[in-house]
PDB file of C-alpha atoms in Angstrom:
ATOM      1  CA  UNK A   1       0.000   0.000   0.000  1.00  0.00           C
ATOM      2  CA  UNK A   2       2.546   2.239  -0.370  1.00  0.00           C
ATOM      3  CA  UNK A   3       4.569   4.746   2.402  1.00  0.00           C
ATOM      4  CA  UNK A   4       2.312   7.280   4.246  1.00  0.00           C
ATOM      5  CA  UNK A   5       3.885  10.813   4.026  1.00  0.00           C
ATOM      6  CA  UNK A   6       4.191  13.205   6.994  1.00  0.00           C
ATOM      7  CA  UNK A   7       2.390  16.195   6.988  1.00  0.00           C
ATOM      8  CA  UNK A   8       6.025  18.186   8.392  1.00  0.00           C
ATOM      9  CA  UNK A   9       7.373  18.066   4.443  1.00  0.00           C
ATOM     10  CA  UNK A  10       4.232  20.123   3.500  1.00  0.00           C
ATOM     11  CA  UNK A  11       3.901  22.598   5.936  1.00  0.00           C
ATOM     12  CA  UNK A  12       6.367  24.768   8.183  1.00  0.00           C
ATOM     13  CA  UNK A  13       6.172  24.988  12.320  1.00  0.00           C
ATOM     14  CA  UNK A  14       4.987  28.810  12.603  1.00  0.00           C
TER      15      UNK A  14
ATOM     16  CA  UNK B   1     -13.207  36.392  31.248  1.00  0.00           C
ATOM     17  CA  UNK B   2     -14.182  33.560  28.854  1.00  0.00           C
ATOM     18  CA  UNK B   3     -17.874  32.822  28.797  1.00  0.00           C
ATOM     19  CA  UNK B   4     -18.906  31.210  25.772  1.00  0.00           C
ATOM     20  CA  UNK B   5     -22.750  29.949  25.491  1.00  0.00           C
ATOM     21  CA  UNK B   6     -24.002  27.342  22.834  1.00  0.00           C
ATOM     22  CA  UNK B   7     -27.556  27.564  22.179  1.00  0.00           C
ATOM     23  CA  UNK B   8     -27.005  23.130  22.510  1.00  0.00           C
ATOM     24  CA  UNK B   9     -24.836  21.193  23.712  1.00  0.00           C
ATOM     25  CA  UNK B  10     -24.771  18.709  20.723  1.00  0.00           C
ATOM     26  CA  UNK B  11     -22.574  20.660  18.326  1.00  0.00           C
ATOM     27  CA  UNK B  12     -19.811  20.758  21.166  1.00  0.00           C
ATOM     28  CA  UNK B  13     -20.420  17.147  22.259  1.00  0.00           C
ATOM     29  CA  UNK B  14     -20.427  15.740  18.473  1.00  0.00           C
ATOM     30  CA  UNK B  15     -16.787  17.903  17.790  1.00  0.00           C
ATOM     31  CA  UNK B  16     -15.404  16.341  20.575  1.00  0.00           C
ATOM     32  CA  UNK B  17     -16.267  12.882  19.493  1.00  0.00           C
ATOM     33  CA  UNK B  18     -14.969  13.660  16.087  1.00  0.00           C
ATOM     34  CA  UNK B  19     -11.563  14.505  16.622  1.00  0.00           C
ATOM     35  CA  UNK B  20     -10.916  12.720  20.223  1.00  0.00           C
ATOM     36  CA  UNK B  21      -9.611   9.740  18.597  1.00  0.00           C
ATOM     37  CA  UNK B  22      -7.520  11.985  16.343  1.00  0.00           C
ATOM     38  CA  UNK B  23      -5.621  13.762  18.967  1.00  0.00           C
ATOM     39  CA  UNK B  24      -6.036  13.388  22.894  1.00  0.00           C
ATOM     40  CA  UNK B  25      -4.378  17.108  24.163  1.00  0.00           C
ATOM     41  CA  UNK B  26      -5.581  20.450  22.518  1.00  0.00           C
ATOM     42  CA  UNK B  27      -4.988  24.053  23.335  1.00  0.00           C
ATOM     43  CA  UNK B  28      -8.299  25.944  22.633  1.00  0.00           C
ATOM     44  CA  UNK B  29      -7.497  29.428  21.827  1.00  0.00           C
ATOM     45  CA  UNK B  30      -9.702  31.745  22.508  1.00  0.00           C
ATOM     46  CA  UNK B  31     -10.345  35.350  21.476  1.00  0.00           C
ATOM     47  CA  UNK B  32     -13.093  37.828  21.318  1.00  0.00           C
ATOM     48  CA  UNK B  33     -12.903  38.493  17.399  1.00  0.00           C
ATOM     49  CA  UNK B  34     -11.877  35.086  16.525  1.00  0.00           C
ATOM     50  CA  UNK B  35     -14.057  33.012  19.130  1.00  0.00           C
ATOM     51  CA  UNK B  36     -12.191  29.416  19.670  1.00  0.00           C
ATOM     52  CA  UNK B  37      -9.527  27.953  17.079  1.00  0.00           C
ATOM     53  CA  UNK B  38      -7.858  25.023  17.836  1.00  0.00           C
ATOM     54  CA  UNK B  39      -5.047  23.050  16.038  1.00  0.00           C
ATOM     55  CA  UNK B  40      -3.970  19.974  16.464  1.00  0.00           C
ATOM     56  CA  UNK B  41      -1.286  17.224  14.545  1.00  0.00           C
ATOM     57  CA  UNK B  42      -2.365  13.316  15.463  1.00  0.00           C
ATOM     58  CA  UNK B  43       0.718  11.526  16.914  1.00  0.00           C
ATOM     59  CA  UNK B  44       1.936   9.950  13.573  1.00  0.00           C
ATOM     60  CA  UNK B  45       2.100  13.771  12.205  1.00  0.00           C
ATOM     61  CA  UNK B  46      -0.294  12.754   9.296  1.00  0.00           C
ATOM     62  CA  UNK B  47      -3.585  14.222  10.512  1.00  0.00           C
ATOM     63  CA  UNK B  48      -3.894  17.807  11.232  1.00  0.00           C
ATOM     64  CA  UNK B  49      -7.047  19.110  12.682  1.00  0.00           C
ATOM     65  CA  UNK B  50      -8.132  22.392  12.354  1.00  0.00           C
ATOM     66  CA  UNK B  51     -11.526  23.818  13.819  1.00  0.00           C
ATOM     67  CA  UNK B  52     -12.708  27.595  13.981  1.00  0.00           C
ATOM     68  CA  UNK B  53     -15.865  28.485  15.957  1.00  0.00           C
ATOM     69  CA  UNK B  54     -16.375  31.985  15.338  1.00  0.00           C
ATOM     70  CA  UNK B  55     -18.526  34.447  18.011  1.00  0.00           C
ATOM     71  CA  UNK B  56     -21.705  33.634  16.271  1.00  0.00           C
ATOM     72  CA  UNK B  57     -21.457  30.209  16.585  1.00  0.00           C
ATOM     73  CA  UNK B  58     -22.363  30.934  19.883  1.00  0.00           C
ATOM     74  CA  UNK B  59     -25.694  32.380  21.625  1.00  0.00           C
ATOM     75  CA  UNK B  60     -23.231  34.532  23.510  1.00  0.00           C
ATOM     76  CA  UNK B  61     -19.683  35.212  23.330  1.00  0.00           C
ATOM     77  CA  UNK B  62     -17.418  37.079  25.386  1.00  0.00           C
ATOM     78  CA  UNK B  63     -13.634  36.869  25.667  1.00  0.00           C
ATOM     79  CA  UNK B  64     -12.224  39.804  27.191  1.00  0.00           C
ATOM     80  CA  UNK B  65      -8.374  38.449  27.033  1.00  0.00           C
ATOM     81  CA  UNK B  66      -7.109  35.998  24.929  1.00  0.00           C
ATOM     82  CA  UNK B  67      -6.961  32.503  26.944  1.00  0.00           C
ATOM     83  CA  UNK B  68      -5.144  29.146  26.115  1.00  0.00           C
ATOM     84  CA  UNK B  69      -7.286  26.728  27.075  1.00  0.00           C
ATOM     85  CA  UNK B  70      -5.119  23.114  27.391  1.00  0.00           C
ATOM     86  CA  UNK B  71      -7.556  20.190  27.212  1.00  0.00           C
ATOM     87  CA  UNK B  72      -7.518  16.502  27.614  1.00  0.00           C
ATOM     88  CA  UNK B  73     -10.082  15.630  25.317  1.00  0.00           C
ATOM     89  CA  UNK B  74     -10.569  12.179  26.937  1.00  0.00           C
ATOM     90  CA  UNK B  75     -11.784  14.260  29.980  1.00  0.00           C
ATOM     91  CA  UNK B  76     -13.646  16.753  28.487  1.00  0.00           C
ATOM     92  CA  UNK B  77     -15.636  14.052  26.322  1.00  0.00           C
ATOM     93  CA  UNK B  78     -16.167  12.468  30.062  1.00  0.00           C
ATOM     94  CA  UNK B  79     -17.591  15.769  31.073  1.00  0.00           C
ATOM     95  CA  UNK B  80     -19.918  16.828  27.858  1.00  0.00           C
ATOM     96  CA  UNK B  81     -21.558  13.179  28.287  1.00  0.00           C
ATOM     97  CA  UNK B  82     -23.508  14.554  31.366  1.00  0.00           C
ATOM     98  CA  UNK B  83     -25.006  16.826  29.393  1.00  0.00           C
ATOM     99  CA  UNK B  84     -27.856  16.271  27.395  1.00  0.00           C
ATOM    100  CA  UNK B  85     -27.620  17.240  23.737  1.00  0.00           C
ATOM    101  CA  UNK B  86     -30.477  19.862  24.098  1.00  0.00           C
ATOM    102  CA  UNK B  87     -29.605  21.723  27.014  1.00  0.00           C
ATOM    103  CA  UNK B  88     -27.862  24.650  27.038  1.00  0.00           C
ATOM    104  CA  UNK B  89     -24.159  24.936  26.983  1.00  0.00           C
ATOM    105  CA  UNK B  90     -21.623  27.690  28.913  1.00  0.00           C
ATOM    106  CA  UNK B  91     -18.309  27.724  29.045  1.00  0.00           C
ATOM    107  CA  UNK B  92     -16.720  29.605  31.309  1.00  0.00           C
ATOM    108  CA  UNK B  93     -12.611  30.177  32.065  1.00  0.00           C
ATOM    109  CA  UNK B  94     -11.007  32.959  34.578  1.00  0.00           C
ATOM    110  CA  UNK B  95      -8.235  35.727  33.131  1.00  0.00           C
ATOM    111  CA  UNK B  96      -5.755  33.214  34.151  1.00  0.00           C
ATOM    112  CA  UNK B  97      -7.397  29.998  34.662  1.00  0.00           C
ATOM    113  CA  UNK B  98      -6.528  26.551  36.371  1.00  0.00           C
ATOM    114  CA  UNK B  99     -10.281  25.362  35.235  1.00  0.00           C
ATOM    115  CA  UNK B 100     -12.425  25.240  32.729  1.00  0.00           C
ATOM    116  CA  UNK B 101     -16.211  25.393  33.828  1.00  0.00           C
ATOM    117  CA  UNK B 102     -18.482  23.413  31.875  1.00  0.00           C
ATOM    118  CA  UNK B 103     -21.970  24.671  32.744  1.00  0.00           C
ATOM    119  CA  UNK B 104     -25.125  22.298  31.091  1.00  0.00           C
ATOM    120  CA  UNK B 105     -29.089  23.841  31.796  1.00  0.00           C
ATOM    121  CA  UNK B 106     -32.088  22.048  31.105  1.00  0.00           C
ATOM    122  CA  UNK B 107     -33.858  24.049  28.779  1.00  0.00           C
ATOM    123  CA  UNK B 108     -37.260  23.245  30.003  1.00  0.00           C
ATOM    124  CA  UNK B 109     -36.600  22.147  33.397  1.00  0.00           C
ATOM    125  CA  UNK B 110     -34.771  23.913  36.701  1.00  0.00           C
ATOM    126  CA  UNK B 111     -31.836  22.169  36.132  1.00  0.00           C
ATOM    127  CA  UNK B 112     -28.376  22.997  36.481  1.00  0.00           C
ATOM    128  CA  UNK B 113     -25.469  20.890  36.084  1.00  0.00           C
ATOM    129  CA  UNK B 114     -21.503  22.359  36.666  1.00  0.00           C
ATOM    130  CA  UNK B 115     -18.476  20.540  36.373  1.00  0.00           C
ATOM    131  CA  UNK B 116     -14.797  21.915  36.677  1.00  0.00           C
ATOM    132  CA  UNK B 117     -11.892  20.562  34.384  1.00  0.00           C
ATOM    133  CA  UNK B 118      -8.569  21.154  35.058  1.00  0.00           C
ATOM    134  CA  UNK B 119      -6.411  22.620  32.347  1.00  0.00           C
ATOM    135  CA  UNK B 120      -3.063  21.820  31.367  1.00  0.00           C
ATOM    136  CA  UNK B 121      -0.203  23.119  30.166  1.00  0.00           C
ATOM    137  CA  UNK B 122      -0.038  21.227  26.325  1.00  0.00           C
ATOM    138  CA  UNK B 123       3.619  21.746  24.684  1.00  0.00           C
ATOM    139  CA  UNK B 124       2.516  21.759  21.185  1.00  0.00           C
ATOM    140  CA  UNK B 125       4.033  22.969  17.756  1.00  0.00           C
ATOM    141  CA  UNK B 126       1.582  24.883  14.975  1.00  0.00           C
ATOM    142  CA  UNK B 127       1.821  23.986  11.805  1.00  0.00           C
ATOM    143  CA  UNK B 128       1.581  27.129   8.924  1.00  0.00           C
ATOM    144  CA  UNK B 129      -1.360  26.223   6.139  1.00  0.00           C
ATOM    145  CA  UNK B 130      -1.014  28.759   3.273  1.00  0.00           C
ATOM    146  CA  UNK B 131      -4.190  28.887   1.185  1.00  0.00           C
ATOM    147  CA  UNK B 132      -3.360  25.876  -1.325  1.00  0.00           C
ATOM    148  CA  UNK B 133      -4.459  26.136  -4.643  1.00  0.00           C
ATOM    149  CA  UNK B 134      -6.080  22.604  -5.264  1.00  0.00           C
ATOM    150  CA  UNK B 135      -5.938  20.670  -8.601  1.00  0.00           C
ATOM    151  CA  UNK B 136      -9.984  19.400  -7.807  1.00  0.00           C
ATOM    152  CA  UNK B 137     -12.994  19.988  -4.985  1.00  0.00           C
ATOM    153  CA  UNK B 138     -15.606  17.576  -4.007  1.00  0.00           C
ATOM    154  CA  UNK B 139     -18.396  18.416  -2.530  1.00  0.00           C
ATOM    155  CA  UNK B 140     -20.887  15.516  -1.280  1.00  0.00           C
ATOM    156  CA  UNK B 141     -22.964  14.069   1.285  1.00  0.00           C
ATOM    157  CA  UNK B 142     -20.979  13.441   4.461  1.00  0.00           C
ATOM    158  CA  UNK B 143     -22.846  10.455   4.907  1.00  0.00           C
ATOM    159  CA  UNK B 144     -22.143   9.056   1.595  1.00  0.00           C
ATOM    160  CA  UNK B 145     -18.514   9.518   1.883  1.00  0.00           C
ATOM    161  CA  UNK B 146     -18.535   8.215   5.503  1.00  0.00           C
ATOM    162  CA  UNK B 147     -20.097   4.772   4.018  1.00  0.00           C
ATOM    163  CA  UNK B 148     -17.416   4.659   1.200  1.00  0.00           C
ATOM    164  CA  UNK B 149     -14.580   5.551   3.936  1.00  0.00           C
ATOM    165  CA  UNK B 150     -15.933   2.419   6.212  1.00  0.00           C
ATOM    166  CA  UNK B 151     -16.984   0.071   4.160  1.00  0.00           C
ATOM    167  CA  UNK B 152     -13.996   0.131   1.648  1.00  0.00           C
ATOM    168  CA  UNK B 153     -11.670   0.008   5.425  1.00  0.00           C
ATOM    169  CA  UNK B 154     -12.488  -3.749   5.219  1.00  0.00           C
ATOM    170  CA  UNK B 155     -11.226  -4.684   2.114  1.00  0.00           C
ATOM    171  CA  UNK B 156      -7.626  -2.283   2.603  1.00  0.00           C
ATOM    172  CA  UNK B 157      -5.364  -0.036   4.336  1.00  0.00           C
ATOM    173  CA  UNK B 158      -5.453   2.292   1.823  1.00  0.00           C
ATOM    174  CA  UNK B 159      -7.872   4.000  -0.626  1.00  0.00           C
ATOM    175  CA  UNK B 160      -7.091   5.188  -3.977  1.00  0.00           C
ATOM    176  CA  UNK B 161      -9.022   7.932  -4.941  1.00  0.00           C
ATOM    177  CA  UNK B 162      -9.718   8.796  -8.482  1.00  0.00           C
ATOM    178  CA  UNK B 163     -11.183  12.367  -9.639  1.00  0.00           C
ATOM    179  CA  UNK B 164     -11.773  12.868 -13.498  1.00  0.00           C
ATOM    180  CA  UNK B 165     -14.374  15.636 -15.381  1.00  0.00           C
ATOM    181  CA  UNK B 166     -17.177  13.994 -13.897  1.00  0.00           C
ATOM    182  CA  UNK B 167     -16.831  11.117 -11.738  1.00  0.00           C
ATOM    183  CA  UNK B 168     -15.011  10.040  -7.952  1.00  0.00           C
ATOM    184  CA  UNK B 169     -13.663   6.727  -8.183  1.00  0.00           C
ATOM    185  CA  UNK B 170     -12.328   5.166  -4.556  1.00  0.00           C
ATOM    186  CA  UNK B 171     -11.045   1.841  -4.986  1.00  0.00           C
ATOM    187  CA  UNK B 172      -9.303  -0.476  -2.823  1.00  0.00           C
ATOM    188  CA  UNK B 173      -6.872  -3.859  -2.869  1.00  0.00           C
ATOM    189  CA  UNK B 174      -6.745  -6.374   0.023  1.00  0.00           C
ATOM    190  CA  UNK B 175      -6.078  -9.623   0.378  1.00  0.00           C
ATOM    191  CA  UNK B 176      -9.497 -10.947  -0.068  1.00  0.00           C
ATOM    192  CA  UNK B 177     -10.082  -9.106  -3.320  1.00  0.00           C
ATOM    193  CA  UNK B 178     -10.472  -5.557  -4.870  1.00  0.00           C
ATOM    194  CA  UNK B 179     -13.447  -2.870  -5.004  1.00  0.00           C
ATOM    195  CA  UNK B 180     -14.353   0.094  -6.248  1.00  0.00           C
ATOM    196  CA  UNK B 181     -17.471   2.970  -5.733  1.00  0.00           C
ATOM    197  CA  UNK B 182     -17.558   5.432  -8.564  1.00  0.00           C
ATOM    198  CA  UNK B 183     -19.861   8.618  -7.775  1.00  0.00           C
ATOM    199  CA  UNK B 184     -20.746  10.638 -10.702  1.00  0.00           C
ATOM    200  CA  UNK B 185     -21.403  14.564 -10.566  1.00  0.00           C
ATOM    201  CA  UNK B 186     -25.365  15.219 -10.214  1.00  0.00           C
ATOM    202  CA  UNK B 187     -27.537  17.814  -8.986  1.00  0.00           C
ATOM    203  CA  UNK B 188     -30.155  17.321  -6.820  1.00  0.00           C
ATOM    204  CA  UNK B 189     -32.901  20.024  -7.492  1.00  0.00           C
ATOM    205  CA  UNK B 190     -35.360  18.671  -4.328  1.00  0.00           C
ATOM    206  CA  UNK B 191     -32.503  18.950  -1.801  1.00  0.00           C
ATOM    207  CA  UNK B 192     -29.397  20.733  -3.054  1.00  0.00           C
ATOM    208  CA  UNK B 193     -27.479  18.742   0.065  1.00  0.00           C
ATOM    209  CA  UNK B 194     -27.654  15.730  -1.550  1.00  0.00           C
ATOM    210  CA  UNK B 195     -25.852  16.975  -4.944  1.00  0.00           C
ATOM    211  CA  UNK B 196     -22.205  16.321  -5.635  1.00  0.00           C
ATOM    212  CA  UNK B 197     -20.208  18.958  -7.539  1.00  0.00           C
ATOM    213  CA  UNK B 198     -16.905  18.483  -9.250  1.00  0.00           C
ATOM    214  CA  UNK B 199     -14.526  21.118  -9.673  1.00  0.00           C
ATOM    215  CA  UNK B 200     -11.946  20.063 -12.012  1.00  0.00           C
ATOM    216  CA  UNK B 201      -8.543  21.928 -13.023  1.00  0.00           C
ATOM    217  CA  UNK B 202      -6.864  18.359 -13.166  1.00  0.00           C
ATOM    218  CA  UNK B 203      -7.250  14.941 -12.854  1.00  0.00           C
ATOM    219  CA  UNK B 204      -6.070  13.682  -9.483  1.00  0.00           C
ATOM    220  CA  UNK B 205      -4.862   9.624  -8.420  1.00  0.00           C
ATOM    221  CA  UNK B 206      -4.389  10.216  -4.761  1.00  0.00           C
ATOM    222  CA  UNK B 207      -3.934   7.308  -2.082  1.00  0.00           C
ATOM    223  CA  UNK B 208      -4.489   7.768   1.613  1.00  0.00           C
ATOM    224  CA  UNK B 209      -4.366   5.497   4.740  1.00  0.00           C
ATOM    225  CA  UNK B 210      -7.991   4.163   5.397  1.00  0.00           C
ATOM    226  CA  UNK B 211      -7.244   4.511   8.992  1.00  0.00           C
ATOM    227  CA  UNK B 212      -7.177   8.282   8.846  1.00  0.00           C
ATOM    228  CA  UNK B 213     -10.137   8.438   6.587  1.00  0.00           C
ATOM    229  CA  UNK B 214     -12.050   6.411   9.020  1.00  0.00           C
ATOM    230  CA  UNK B 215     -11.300   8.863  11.620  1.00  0.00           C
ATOM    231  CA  UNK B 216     -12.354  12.553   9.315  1.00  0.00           C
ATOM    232  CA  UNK B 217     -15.692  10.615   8.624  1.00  0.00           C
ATOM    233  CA  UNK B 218     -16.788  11.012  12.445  1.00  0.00           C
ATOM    234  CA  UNK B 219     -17.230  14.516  11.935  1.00  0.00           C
ATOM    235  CA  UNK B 220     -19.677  13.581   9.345  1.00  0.00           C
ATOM    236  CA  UNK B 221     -22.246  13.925  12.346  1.00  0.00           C
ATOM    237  CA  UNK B 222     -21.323  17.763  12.298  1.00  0.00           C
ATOM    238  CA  UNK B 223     -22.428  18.525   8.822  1.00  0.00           C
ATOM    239  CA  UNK B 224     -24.490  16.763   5.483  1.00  0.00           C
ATOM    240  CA  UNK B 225     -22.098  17.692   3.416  1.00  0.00           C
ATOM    241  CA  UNK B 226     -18.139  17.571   2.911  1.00  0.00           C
ATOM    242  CA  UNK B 227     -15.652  19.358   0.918  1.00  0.00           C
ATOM    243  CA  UNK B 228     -12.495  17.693  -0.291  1.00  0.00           C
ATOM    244  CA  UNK B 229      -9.366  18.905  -2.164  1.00  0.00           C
ATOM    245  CA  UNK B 230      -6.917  17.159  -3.578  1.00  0.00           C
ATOM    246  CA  UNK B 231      -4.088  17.495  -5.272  1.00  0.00           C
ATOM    247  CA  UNK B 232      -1.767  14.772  -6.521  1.00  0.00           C
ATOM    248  CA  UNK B 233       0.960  14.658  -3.928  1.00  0.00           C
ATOM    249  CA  UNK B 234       0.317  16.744  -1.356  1.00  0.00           C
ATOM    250  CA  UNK B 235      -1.814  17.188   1.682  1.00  0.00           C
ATOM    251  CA  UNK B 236      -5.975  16.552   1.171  1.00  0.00           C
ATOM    252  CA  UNK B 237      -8.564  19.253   3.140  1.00  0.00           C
ATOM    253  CA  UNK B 238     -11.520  17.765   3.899  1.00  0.00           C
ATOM    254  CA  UNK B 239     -14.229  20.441   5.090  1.00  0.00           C
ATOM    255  CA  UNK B 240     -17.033  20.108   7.306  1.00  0.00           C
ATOM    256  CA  UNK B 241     -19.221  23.579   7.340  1.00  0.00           C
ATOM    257  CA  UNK B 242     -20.688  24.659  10.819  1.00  0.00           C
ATOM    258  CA  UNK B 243     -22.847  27.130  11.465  1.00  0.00           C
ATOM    259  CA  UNK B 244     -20.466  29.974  11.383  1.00  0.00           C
ATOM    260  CA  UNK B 245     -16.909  28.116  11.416  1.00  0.00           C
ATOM    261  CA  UNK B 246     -15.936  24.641  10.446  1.00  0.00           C
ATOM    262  CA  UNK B 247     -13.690  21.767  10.807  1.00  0.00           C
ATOM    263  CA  UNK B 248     -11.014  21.223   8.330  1.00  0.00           C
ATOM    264  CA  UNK B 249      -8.945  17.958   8.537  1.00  0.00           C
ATOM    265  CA  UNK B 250      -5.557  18.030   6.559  1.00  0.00           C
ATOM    266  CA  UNK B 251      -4.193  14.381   5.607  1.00  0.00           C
ATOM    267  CA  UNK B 252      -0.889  13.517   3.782  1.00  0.00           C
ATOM    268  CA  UNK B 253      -1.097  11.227   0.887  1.00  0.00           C
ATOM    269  CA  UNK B 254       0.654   7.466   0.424  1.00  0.00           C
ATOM    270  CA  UNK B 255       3.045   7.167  -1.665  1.00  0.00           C
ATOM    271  CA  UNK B 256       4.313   4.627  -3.691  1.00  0.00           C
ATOM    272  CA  UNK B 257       7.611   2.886  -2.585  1.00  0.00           C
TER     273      UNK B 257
END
């Protein structure tokens, strides 16, 4: 099924 | 002070349900122009939960200093379950609290029920969302997307999700076999909730965990319809409208190996 992706390579800590 | 009044107390009972599974501590932010936000990143950092209930979502809203409000959702779900879903809700927190006052009142009866939570102090990072430009939006029942979500859980771990011009297909591969739901674009003139629009700039082959998408389909209680975006890749939003706010869900994608 494939490796699930993290959402910390999409979007920055503010 | 923080003294926030829900005209129920099912839309707060049925939020907490839909993301306690998601994410167990939350700081509730509250403000007098923004009402409560909340973020929150599930432990595997794939989910992120994002909820705004602005001032009129409430009957009555004051805030008169921005508060933190760090909950354990576990207990506050323990807490809302005394209430019933038609009784009034208050919320109430000092300048500087330790507590969080949950206040339920019997509409129709001389009832009043009070129960103090203690607050925490949650370590947690936020995550920036720009406004993503999305290569396709969904919008259908929540219900109908819920079923799809569940039922297709029992064939696979994951879901593939197919958009074209004018049709959704989800399909899924297990061990015991394959299956697929396609959804075509229709509109429902007798109740526009039950139509499902298709906005398409690109076709999109997206896979996510069916785990996750079991868990976004609880807040299908919340509203009768959902809004997705997708775009091949990256991170999905899936949109529940409330009454003045809404709670967004953004989910990475699976990729192949």
């Amino acid at each position: 099924g494939g490796t699930q992706g993290r959402l910390d390579g999409f979007f920055k800590v503010s | 002070m923080l003294e926030g009044k829900f005209e129920s107390a099912s839309l707060m009972k049925r939020l907490v349900e839909a993301i306690k599974d998601s994410v167990k501590l939350c700081n509730f932010n509250c403000s007098q122009t923004k009402g409560i936000t909340l973020q929150a990143i599930d432990d595997s950092r794939v989910l992120l939960i994002s909820l705004k209930l602005d001032p009129g979502c409430f009957e009555g809203f004051r805030c008169d200093k921005n508060l933190v409000l760090g909950l354990d959702l576990e207990s506050l779900s323990k807490v809302l379950k005394q209430g019933n879903n038609e009784d009034y809700l208050t919320l109430i927190a000092e300048d500087a609290p330790d507590n969080l006052l949950v206040v339920f009142e019997d509409p129709k009866k001389d009832r009043i029920s009070e129960f103090s939570l203690k607050l925490m102090d949650i370590d947690s990072d936020v995550l920036s969302i720009e406004d993503m430009d999305h290569d396709c939006s969904i919008t259908l029942p929540s219900s109908d997307f819920a079923k799809v979500a569940r039922d297709m859980r029992t064939l696979s771990e994951s879901l593939q999700i197919l958009v074209t011009k004018d049709s959704v297909k989800f399909m899924a591969s297990g061990p015991i076999g394959t299956g697929s739901v396609i959804i075509k674009a229709h509109t429902d003139l007798k109740d526009g909730k039950e139509s499902i629009k298709i906005d398409l700039n690109k076709s999109v082959n997206v896979t996510f965990g069916a785990k996750y998408l079991n868990d976004i389909v609880k807040a299908s209680t919340l509203a009768e319809t959902v809004t997705i975006k997708l775009t091949n890749k990256i991170p999905a939003l899936f949109e529940f409208k409330l009454q003045g706010g809404y709670l967004r869900y953004y989910l990475a994608p699976k990729f192949d190996e």
